[in-house]
Coordinates of C-alpha atoms in Angstrom, one line a residue:
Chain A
X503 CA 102.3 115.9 52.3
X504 CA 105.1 114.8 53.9
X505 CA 107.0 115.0 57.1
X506 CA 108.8 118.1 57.1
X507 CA 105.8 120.0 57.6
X508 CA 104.4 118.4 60.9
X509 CA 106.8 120.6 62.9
X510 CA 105.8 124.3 61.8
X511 CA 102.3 123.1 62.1
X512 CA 102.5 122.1 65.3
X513 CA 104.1 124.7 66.4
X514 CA 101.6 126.8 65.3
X515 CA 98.9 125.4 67.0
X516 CA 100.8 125.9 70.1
X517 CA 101.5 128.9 69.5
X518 CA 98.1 129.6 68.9
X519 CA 96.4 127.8 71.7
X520 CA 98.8 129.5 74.1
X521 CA 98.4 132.8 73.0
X522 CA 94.0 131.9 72.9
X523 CA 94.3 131.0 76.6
X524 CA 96.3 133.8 77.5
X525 CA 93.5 135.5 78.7
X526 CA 91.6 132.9 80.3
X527 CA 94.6 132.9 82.6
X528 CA 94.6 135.9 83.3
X529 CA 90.7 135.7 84.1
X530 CA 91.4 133.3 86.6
X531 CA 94.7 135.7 88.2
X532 CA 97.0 132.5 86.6
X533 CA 100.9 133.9 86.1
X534 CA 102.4 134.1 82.9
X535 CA 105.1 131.6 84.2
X536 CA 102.2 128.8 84.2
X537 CA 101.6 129.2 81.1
X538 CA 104.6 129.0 79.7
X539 CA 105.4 126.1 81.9
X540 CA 102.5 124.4 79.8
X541 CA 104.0 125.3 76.6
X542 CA 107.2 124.0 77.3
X543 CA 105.7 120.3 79.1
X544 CA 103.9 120.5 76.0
X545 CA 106.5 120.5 73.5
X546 CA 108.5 118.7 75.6
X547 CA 106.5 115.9 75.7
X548 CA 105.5 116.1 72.0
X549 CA 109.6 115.5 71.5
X550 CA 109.5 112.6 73.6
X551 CA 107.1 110.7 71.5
X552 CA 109.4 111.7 68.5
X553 CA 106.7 111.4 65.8
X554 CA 108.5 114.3 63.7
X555 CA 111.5 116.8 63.9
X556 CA 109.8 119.8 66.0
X557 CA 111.7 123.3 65.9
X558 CA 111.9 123.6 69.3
X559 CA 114.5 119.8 69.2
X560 CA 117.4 121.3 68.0
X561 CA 117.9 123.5 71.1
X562 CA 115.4 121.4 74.0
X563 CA 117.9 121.9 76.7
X564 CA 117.9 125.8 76.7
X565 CA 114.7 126.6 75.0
X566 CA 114.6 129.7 77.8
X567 CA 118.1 130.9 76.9
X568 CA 116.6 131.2 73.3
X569 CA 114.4 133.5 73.6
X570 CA 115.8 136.3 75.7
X571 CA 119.3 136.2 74.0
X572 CA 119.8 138.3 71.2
X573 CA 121.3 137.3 67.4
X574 CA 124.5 136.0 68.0
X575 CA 126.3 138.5 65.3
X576 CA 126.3 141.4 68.2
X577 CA 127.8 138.6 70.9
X578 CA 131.8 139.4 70.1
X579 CA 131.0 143.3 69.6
X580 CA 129.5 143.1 73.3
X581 CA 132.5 141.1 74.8
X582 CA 135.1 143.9 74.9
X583 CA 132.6 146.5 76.9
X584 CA 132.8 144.5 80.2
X585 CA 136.4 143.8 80.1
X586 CA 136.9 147.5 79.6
X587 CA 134.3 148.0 82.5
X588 CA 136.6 146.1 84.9
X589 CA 139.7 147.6 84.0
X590 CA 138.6 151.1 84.5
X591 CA 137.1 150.3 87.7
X592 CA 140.2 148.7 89.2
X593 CA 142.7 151.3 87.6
X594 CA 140.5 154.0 89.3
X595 CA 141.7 155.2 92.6
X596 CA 140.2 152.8 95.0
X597 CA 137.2 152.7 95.3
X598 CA 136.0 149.5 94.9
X599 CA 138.8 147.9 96.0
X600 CA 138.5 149.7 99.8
X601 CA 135.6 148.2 101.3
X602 CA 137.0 144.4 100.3
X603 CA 139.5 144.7 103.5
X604 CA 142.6 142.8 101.5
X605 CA 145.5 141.7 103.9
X606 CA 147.2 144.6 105.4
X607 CA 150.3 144.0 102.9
X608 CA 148.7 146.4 100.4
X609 CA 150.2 149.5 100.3
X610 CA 147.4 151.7 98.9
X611 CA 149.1 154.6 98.2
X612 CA 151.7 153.5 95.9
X613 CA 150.0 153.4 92.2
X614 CA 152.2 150.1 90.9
X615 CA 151.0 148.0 93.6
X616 CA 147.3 147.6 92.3
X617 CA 148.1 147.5 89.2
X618 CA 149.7 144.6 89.8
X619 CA 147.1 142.9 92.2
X620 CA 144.4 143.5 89.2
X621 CA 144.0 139.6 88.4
X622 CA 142.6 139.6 92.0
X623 CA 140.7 142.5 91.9
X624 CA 139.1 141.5 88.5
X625 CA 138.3 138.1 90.3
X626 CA 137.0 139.8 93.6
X627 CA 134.9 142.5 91.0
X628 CA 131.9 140.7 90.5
X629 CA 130.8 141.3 94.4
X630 CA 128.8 144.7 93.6
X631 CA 127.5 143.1 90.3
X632 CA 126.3 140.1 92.4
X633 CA 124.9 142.5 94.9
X634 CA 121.9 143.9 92.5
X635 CA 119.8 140.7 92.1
X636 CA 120.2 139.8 95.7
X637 CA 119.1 142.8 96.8
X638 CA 116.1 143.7 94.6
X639 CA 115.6 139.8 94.5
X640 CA 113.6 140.9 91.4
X641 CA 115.4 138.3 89.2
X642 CA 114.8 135.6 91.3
X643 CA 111.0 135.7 90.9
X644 CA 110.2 137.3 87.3
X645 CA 106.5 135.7 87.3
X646 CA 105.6 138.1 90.7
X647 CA 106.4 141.3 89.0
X648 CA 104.9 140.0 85.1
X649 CA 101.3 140.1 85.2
X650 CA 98.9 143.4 85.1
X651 CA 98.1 143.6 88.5
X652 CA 101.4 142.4 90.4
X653 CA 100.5 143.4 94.4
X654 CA 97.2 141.2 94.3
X655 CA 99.3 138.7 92.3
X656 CA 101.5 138.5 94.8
X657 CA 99.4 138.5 97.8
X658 CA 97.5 135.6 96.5
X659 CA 100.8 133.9 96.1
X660 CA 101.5 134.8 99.6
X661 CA 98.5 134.1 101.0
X662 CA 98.6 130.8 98.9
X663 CA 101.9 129.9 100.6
X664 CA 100.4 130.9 104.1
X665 CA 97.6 128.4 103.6
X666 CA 99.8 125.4 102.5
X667 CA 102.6 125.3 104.5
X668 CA 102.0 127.7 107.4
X669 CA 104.7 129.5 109.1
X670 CA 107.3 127.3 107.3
X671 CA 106.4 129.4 104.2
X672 CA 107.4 132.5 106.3
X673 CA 110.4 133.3 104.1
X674 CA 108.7 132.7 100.6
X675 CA 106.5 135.1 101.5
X676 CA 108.8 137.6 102.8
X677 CA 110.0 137.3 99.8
X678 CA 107.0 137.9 97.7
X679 CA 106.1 141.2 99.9
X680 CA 109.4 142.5 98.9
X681 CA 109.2 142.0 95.7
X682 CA 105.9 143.4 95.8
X683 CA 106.9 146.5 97.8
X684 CA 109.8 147.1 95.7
X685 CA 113.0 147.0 97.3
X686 CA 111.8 147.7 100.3
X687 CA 114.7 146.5 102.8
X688 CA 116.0 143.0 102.2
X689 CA 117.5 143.2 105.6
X690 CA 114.9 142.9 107.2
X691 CA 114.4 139.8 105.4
X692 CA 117.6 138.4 106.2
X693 CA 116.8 139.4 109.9
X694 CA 113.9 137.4 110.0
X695 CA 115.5 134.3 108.2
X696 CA 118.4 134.4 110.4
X697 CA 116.0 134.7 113.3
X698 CA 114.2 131.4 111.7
X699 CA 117.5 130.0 111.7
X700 CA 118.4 130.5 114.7
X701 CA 115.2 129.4 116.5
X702 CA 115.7 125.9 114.6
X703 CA 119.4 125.8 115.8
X704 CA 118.9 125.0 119.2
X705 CA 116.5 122.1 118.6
X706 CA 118.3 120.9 115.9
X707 CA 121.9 121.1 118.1
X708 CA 120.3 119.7 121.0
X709 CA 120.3 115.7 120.3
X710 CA 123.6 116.4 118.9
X711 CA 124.6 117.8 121.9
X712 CA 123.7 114.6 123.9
X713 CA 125.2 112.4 122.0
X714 CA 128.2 113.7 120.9
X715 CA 129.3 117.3 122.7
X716 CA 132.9 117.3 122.3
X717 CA 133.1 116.3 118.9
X718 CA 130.4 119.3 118.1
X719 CA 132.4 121.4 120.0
X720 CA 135.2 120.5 117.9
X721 CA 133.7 121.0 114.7
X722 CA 132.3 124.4 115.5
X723 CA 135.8 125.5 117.4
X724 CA 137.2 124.4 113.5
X725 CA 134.4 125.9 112.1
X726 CA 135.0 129.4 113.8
X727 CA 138.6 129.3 113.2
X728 CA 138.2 129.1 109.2
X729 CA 135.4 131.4 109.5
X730 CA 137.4 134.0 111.1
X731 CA 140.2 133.3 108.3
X732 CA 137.8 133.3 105.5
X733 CA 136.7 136.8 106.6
X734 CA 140.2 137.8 106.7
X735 CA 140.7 137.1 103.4
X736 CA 137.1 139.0 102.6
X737 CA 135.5 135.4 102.2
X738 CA 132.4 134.2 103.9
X739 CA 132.7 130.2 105.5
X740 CA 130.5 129.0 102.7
X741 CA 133.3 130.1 100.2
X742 CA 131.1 133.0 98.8
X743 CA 132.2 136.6 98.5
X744 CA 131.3 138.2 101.6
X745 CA 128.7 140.6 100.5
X746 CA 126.4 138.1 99.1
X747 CA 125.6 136.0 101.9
X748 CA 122.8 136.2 104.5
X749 CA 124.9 137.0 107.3
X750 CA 128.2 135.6 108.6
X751 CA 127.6 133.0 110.9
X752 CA 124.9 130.6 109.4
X753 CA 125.2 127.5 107.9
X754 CA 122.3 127.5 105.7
X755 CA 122.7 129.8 102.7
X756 CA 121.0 129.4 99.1
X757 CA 122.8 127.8 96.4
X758 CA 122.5 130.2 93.3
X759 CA 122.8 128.8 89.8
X760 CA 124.5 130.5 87.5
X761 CA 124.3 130.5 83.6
X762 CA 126.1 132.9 80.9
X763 CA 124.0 134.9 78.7
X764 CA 124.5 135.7 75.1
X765 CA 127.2 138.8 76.2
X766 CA 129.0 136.4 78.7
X767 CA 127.9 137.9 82.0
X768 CA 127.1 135.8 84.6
X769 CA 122.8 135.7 85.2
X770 CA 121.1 133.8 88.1
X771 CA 118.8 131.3 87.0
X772 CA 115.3 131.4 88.2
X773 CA 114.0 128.7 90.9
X774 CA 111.6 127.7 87.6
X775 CA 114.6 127.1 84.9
X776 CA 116.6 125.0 87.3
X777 CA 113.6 122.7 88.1
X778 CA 113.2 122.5 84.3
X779 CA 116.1 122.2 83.4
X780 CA 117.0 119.1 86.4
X781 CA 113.7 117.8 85.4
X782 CA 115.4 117.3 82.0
X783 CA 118.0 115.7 83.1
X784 CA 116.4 113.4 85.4
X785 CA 113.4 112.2 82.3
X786 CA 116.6 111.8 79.9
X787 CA 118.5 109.8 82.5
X788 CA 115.2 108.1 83.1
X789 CA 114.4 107.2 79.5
X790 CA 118.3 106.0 79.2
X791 CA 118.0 103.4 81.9
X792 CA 115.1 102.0 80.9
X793 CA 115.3 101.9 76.9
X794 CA 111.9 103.7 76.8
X795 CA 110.2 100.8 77.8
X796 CA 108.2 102.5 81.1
X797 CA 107.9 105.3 79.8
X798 CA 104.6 104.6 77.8
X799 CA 102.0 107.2 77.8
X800 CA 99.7 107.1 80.2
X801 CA 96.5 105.8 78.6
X802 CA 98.3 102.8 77.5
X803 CA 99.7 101.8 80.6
X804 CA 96.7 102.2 82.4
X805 CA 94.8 100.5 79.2
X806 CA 97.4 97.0 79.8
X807 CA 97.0 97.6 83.7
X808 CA 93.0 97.2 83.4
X809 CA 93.3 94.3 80.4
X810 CA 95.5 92.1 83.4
X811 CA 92.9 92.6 86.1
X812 CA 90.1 91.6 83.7
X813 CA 92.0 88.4 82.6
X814 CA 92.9 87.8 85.8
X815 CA 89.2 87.8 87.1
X816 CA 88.5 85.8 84.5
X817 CA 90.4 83.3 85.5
X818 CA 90.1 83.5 89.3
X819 CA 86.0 84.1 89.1
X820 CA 85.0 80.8 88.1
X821 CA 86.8 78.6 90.9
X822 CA 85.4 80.7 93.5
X823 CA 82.0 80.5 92.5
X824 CA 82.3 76.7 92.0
X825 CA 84.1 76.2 95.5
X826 CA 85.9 73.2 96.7
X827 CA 86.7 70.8 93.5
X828 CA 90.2 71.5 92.3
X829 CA 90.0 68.3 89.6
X830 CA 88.1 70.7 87.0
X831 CA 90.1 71.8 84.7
X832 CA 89.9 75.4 83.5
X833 CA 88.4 74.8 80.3
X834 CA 86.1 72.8 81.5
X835 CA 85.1 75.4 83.4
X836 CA 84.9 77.9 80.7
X837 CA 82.5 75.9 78.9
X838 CA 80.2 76.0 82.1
X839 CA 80.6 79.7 82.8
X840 CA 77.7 81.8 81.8
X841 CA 77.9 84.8 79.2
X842 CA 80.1 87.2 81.0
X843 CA 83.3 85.2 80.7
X844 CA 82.5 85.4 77.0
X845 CA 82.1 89.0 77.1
X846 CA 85.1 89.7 78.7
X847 CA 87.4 87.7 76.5
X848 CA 85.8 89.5 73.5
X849 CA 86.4 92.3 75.1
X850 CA 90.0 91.5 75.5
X851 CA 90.3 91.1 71.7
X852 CA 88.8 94.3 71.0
X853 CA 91.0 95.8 73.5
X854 CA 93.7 94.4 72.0
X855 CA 93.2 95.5 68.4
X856 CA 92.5 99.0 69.4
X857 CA 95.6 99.1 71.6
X858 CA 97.5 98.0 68.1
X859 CA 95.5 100.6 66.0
X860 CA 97.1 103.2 68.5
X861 CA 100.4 103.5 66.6
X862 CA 98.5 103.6 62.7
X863 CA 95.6 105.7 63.1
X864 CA 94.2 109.1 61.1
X865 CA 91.9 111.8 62.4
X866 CA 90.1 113.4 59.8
X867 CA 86.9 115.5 58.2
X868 CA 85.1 113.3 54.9
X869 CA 83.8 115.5 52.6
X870 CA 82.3 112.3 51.0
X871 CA 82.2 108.6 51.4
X872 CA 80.8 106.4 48.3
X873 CA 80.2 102.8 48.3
X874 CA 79.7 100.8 44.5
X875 CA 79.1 97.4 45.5
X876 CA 82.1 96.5 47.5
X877 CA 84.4 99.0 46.6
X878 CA 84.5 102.3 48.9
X879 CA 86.0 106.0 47.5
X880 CA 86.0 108.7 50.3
X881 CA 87.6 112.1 50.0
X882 CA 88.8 113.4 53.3
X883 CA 90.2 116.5 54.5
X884 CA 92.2 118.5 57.1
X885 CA 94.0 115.1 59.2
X886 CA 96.4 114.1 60.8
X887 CA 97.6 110.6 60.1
X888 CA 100.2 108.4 62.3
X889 CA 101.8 105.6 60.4
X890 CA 105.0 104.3 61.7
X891 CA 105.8 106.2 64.4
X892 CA 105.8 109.0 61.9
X893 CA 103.1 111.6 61.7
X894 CA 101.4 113.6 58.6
X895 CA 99.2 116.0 58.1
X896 CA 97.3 117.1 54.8
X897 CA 95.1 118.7 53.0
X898 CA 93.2 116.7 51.5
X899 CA 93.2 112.7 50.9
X900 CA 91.1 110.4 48.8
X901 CA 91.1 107.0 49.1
X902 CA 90.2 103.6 47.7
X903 CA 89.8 100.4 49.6
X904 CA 87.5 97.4 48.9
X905 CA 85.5 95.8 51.4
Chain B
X1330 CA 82.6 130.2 74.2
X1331 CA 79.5 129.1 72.3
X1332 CA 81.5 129.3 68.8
X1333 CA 84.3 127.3 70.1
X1334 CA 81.7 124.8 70.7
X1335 CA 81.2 124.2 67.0
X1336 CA 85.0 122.3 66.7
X1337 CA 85.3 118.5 67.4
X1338 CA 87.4 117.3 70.1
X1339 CA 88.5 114.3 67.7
X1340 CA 92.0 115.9 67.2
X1341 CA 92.6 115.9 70.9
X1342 CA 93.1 112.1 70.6
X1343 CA 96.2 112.3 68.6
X1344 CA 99.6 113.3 69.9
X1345 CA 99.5 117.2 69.8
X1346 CA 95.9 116.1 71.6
X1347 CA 97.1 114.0 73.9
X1348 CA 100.2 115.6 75.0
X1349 CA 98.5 118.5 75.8
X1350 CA 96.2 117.0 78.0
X1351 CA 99.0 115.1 79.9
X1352 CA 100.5 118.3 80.3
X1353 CA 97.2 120.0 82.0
X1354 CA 96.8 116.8 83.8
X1355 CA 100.1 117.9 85.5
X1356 CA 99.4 121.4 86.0
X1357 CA 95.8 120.3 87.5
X1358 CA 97.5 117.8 89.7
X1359 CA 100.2 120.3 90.7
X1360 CA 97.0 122.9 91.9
X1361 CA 99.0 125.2 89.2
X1362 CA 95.5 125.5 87.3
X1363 CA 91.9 124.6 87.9
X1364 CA 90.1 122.0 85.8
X1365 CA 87.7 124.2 84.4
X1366 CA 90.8 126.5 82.9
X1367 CA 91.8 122.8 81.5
X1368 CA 89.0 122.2 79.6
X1369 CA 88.8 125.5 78.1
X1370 CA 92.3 125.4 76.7
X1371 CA 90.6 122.2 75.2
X1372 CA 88.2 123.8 73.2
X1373 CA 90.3 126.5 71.8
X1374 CA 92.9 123.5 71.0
X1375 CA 89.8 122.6 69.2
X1376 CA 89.6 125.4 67.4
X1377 CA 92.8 126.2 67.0
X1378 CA 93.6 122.7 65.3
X1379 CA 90.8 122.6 62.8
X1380 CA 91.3 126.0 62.2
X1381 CA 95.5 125.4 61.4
X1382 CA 94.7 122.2 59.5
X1383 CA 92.5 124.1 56.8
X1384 CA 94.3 127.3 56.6
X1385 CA 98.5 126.0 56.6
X1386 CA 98.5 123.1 55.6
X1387 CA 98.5 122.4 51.7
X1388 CA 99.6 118.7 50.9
X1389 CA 97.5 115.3 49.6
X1390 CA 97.5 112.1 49.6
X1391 CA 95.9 109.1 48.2
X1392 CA 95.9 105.8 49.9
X1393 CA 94.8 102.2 48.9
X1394 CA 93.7 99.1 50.7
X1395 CA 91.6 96.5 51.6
X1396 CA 88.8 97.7 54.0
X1397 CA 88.2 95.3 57.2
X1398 CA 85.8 97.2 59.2
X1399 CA 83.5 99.9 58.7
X1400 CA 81.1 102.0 60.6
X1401 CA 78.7 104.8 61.1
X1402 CA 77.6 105.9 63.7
X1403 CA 76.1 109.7 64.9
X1404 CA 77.4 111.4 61.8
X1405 CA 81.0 109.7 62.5
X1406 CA 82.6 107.3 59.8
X1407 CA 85.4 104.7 61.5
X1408 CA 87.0 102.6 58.9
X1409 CA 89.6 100.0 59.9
X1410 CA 91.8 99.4 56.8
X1411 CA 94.4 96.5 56.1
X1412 CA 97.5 96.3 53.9
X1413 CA 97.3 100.3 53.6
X1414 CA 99.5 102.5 50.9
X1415 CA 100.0 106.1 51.3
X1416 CA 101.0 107.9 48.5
X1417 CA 102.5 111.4 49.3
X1418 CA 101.6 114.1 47.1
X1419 CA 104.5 114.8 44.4
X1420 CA 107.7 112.7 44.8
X1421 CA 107.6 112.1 48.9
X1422 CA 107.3 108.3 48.5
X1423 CA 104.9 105.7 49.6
X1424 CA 104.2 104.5 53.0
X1425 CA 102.8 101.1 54.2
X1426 CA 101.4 100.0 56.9
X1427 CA 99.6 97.0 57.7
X1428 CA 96.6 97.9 59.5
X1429 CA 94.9 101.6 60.0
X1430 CA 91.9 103.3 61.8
X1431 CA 90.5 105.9 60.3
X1432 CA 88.1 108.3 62.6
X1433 CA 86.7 111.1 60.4
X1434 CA 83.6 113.7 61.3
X1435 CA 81.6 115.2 58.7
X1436 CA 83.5 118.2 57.4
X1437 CA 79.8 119.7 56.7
X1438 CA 78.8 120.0 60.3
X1439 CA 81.4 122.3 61.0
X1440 CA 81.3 124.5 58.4
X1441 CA 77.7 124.7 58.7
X1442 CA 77.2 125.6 62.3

């Protein structure tokens, strides 16, 4: 018995229960990624009440990264490959380097010139690597393409979206369909979105327009100018590599996140991860502003919430019922009220000793409970005990206590 | 389903219990997952606790103390218990604490059904 083996067990059991419900989920056409969503609130609420060391704590702010990455030994075997990948690509005659329209003072026949501009090519090269995920847009959604039966997964999801937020959801879904469809042609896509974009422009431009026109004016005029720069250098406004945007002139254009994986190459996180992983950092910044104090669970906040209204109509009952005379004192009136009062403030005190019993308290099986005179001997079995802010499980227990 | 029925829900009061239900409360309340999938994954918690409990885990205990409050009731035994020691099986140490509930179902019932 002892600590140490809370957190394997645990584990197990959510390992277990997530792998039993696996198929109810897929019964009722719920994605993988919920799931695993619950397994991860799960533990990651488990870790907040910090009744034992869980193996999931060492690592809770990339428990994702974890999984997919492979053992670290292979990590500075993999490393050279890329490097080598870049360097034969730029040393090759030209043809990545053509389409990124560099300034006109390259001389592109001349072999020692681009040898010499490789520290920019290398830093321009990840624009067809970039290219793949937006254009398949397969990483971006990983739950659509998971389950058995993608295409009615996905049109759910869509028409899901369609219901909830009408034509608003118009992109999502375009979205989905290409991912259903394949790869079918994202520029289409970007058509439509720019279209969106554009229809919102005007009414979005036009109070601005009222109020201040010249200054607008200004800002786009600016606007244009570095535009038309940026593309000269082969940048897009936003400060993006050109190939990777949704068009040239918009001014909404997705943010992607970025993380390393174990070989170093640059992956885009998932819309899931990076809610997870801001949700993490919000609870922890949370939980360090207020010492932990708020952040009870919920049955005990709701448990002192209901004890305040009962005192509270216990003490405000009484004087309405008797009316006008302020002079009685409140004891005097709880000698007068009838029964109920009585109950409640009982009640209070058994509230209040359960509410203690919530931090020491074991769940268990008896195999046997004996009572000689005053003295009790029960054998339990398979519990879980919390004592201390600590939690235990065993086997088997006996115990003595006298009455 | 109906042998998943045989398994008490009196673990899914403690933390792995209760976590897990706060966690489906927020899936529920996010429309991620119906209620009805909730309480399923309830049951085979159920089951899936009792059944981890007997099968991985190995260690005793003993504990003595002074018992306040006792009660019976539909095949349930509660025991409130003051001035509790734990003793952990082998060299682990004791641990005290002042005041304990005990909740414990009949291990027969279980087996039996």
């Amino acid at each position: 018995m002892s600590n140490v083996h809370v957190g394997p067990v645990y584990e197990s059991v959510i390992q277990g229960v997530i792998d039993a419900v696996r198929v109810d989920f897929e019964e009722n056409g719920v994605e993988d990624g919920v799931l695993e969503d619950l397994k991860k609130k799960w533990q990651m609420k488990l870790s907040q009440l910090n009744v034992a060391q869980f193996p999931w704590d060492p690592k809770p702010d990339q428990p994702s990264t974890a999984q997919p990455a492979a053992p670290p030994a292979p990590v500075p075997q993999a490393a050279p490959p890329p490097v080598a990948a870049y360097t034969q690509s730029t040393l090759s005659p030209q043809t990545t380097a053509q389409p990124l329209s560099l300034p006109n003072n390259i001389q592109p026949h001349s072999n020692g010139i681009p040898i010499k501009q490789e520290p920019g090519l290398a830093r321009s090269e990840p624009v067809p690597i970039k290219q793949e995920p937006g254009t398949t847009s397969q990483p971006m959604h990983p739950g659509y393409n998971n389950p058995p039966h993608p295409n009615m997964a996905a049109a759910r999801a869509a028409a899901a979206l369609q219901n909830k937020f009408g034509d608003g959801a118009a992109a999502s879904i375009n979205a989905i369909h290409n991912g259903m469809v394949g790869q079918v042609n994202p520029a289409q896509a970007q058509q439509q979105q720019q279209q969106g974009h554009q229809q919102q422009h005007p009414q979005q431009q036009h109070p601005q327009q009222q109020y201040q026109q010249s200054v607008a004016n200004q800002m786009q005029q600016r606007m244009q100018q570095q535009a038309q720069q940026a593309q000269q250098r082969g940048i897009a406004p936003n400060g993006l590599p050109n190939a990777q945007t949704d068009g040239p002139s918009d001014e909404c254009w997705e943010a992607v996140m970025m993380r390393r994986n174990a070989e170093g190459q640059a992956v885009e996180m998932g819309r899931v991860e990076i809610d997870d992983l801001l949700h993490a950092q919000i609870a922890a910044r949370a939980k360090q502003m207020e010492g932990g104090g708020l952040m009870l669970p919920l049955k005990q906040a709701t448990k002192t919430r209901s004890l305040d209204n009962k005192k509270s109509r216990a003490t405000a009952g009484p004087s309405q019922v008797d009316g006008g005379d302020d002079d009685i004192k409140d004891e005097d009136l709880d000698d007068d009220a009838i029964n109920s009062d009585l109950d409640d403030s009982d009640d209070n005190k058994e509230d209040d000793d359960e509410e203690d019993d919530m931090g020491h308290m074991m769940l268990c099986m008896y195999d046997k409970v004996q009572r000689v005179k005053n003295k009790w001997y029960c054998t339990l079995k398979d519990g879980v005990l919390t004592v201390n802010g600590k939690e235990y499980v065993f086997h088997k227990a006996t115990g003595e206590y006298e009455w | 389903m109906a042998a998943s029925n045989n398994f008490y829900d009196l673990y899914r009061h403690g933390s792995l219990g209760l976590t897990l239900t706060d966690a489906l409360d927020e899936l529920i309340r996010d429309e991620s997952i119906t209620p009805q999938l909730a309480m399923k994954v309830l049951t085979q918690f159920d089951r899936v606790v009792a059944e981890t409990l007997q099968e991985k885990v190995k260690a005793r205990l003993t504990f003595k103390g002074s018992l306040d409050t006792y009660r019976f009731c539909d095949e349930v035994w509660t025991f409130l218990i003051r001035n509790v020691t734990f003793k952990m099986e082998g060299n682990q140490g004791t641990v005290v604490a002042d005041k304990v509930k005990i909740v414990s179902c009949s291990a027969k019932r279980n087996e039996d059904k």
